N, CA, C and O of each residue as an XYZ file, in Angstrom:
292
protein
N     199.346     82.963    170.837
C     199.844     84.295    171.020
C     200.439     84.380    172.420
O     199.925     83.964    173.459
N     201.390     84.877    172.296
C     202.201     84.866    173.613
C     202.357     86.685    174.220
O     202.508     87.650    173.471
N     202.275     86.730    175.574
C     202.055     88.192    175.788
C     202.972     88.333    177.022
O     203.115     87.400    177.812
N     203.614     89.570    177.173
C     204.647     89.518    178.659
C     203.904     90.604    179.351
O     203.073     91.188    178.655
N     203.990     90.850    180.140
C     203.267     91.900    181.101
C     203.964     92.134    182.312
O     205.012     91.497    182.420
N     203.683     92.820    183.173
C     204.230     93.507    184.277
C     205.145     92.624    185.291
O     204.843     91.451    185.506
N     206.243     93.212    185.889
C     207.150     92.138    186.272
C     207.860     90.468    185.986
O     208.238     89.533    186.691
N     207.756     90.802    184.408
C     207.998     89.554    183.660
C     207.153     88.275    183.658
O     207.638     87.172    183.405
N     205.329     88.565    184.077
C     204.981     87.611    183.808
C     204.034     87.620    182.211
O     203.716     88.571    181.498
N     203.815     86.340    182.079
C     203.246     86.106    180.502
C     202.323     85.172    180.753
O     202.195     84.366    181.674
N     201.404     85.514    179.336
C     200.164     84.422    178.887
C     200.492     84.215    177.568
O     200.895     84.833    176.582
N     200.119     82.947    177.973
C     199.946     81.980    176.490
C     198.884     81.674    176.021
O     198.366     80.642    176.448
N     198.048     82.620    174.768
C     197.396     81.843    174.288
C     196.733     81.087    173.310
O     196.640     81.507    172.156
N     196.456     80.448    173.519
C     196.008     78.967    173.118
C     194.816     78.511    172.471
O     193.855     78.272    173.203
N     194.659     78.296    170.888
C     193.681     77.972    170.537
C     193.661     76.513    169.581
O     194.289     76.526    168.522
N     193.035     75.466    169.932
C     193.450     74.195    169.144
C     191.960     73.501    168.837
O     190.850     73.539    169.369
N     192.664     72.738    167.486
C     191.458     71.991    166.537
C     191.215     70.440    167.570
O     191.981     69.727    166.922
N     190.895     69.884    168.237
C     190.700     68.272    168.023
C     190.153     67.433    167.508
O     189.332     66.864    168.227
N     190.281     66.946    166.153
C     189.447     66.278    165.543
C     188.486     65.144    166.290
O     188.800     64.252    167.079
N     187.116     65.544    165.705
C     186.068     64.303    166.652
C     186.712     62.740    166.415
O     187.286     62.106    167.301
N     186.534     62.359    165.303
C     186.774     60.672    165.112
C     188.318     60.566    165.783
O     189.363     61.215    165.761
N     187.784     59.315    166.400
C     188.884     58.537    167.393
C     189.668     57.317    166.617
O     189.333     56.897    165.510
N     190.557     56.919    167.244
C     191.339     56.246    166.414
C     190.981     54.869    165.892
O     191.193     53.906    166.629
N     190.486     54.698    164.753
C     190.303     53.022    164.060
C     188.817     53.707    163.642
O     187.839     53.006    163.380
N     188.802     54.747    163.626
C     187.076     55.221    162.672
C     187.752     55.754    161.604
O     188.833     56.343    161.605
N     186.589     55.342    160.157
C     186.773     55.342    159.234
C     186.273     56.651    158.906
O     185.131     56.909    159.287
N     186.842     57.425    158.343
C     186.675     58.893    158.185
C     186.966     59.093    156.479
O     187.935     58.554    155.945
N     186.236     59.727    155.912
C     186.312     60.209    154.501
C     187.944     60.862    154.101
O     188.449     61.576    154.967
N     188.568     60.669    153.092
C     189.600     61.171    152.713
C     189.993     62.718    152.916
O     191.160     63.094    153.023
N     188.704     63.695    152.960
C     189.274     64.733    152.607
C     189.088     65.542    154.471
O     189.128     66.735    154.774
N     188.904     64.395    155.322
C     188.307     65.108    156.540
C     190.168     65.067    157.326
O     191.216     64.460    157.107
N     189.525     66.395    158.544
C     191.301     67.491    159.193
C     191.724     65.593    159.643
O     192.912     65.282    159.730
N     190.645     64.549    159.875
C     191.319     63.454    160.319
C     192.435     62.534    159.641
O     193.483     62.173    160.176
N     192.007     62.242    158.394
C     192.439     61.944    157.627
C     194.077     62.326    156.983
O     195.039     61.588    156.768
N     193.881     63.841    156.795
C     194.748     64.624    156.397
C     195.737     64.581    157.655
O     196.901     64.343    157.335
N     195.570     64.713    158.631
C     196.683     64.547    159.768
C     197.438     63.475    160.270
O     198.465     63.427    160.947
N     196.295     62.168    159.520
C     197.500     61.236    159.670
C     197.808     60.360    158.876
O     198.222     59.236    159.158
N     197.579     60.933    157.546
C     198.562     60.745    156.074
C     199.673     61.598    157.077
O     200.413     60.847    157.713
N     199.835     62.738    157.249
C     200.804     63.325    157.611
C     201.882     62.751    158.681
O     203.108     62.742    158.574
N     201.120     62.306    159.677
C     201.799     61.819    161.307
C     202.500     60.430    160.218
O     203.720     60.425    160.053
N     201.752     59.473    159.632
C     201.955     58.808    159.063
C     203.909     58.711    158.220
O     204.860     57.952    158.410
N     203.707     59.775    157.418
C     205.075     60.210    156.377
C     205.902     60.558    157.336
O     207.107     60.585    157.087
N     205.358     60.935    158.786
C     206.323     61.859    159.567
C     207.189     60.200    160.383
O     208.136     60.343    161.157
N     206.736     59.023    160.080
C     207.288     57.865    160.538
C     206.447     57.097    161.754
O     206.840     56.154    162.442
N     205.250     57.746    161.803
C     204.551     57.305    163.165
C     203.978     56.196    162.387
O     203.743     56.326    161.186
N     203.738     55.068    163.057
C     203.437     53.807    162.352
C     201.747     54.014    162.563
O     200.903     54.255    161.700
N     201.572     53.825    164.080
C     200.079     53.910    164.452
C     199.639     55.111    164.882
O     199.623     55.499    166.050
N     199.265     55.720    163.878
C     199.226     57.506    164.624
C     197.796     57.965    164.871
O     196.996     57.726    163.967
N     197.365     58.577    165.939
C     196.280     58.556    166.646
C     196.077     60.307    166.558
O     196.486     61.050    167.450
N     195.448     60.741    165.451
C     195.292     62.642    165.908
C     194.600     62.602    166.763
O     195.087     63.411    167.552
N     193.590     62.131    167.272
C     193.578     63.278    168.390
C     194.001     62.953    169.411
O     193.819     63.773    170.311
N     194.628     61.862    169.726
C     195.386     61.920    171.152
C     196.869     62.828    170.700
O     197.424     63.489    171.578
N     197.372     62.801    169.449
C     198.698     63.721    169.027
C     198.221     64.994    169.577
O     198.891     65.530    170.459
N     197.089     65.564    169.138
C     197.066     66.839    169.493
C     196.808     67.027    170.782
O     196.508     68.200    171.003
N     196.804     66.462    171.565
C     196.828     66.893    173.379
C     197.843     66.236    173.513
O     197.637     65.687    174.596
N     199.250     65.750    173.009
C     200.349     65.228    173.480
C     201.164     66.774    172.730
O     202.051     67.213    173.462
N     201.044     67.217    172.007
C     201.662     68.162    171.006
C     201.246     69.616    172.083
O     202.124     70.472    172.196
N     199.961     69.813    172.798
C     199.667     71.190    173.214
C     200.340     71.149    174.752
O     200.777     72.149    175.321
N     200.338     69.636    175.375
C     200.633     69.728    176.300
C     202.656     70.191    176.126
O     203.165     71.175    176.664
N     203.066     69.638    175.656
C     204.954     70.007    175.087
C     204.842     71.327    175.190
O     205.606     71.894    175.972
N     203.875     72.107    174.431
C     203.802     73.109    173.813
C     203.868     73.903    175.202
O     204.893     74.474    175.574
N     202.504     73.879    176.037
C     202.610     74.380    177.121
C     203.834     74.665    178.172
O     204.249     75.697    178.700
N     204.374     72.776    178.263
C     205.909     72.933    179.110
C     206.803     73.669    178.626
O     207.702     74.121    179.334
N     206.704     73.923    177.284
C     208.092     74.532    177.063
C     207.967     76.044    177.153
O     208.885     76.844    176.970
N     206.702     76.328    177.462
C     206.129     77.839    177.325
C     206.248     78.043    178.929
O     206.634     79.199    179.105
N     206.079     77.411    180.108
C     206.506     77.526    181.381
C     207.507     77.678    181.574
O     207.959     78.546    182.320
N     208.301     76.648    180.777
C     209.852     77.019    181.155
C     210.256     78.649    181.255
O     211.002     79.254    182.025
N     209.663     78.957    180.451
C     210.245     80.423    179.762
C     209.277     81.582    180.674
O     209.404     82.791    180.486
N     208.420     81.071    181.559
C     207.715     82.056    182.570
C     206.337     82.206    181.930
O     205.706     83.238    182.158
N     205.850     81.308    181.189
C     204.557     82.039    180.742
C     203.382     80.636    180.849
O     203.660     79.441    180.746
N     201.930     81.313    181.103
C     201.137     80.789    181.809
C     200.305     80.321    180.729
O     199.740     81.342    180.338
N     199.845     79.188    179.908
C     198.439     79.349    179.428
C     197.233     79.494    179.913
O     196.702     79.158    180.971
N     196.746     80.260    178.614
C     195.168     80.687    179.376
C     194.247     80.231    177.724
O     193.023     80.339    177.650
C-alpha cells in the first residue's frame, strides 16, 4: 500500500511471504515452495531459488518506489 502525505512525501507499505526451505530442500508438491518455482521455473529461470527471488524481487520493488519519493516502512 502506498500512501502520499504532506509535502509530497510517501510510505510504502510492505508486507511479504519468505518461504522457510532453502534452495536444494526437498519440499512436498503442494508447499508456497514448490509452487513458486514450478513457476520461476516456466518463467525460464533454470536454477531458481524462492527465497532468495523474493528479497531480490522486494528489494526492485523498493528502488523503484524511491525513485518516485516514497519510503518503505
Amino acid at each position: 500500500m502506498a500512501l502520499r502525505g504532506k509535502k509530497e512525501t510517501g510510505v510504502l507499505l510492505i508486507n511479504i511471504y519468505r518461504v522457510c526451505q532453502k534452495a536444494g530442500t526437498r519440499a512436498g508438491p503442494d508447499t508456497a515452495y514448490s509452487q513458486i518455482w514450478t513457476k520461476l521455473r516456466k518463467q525460464g529461470d533454470k536454477n531458481p531459488d524462492p527465497r532468495n527471488k523474493c528479497l531480490e524481487d522486494v528489494s526492485n520493488l523498493i528502488t523503484e518506489w524511491a525513485q518516485k519519493g516514497y519510503h518503505p516502512l
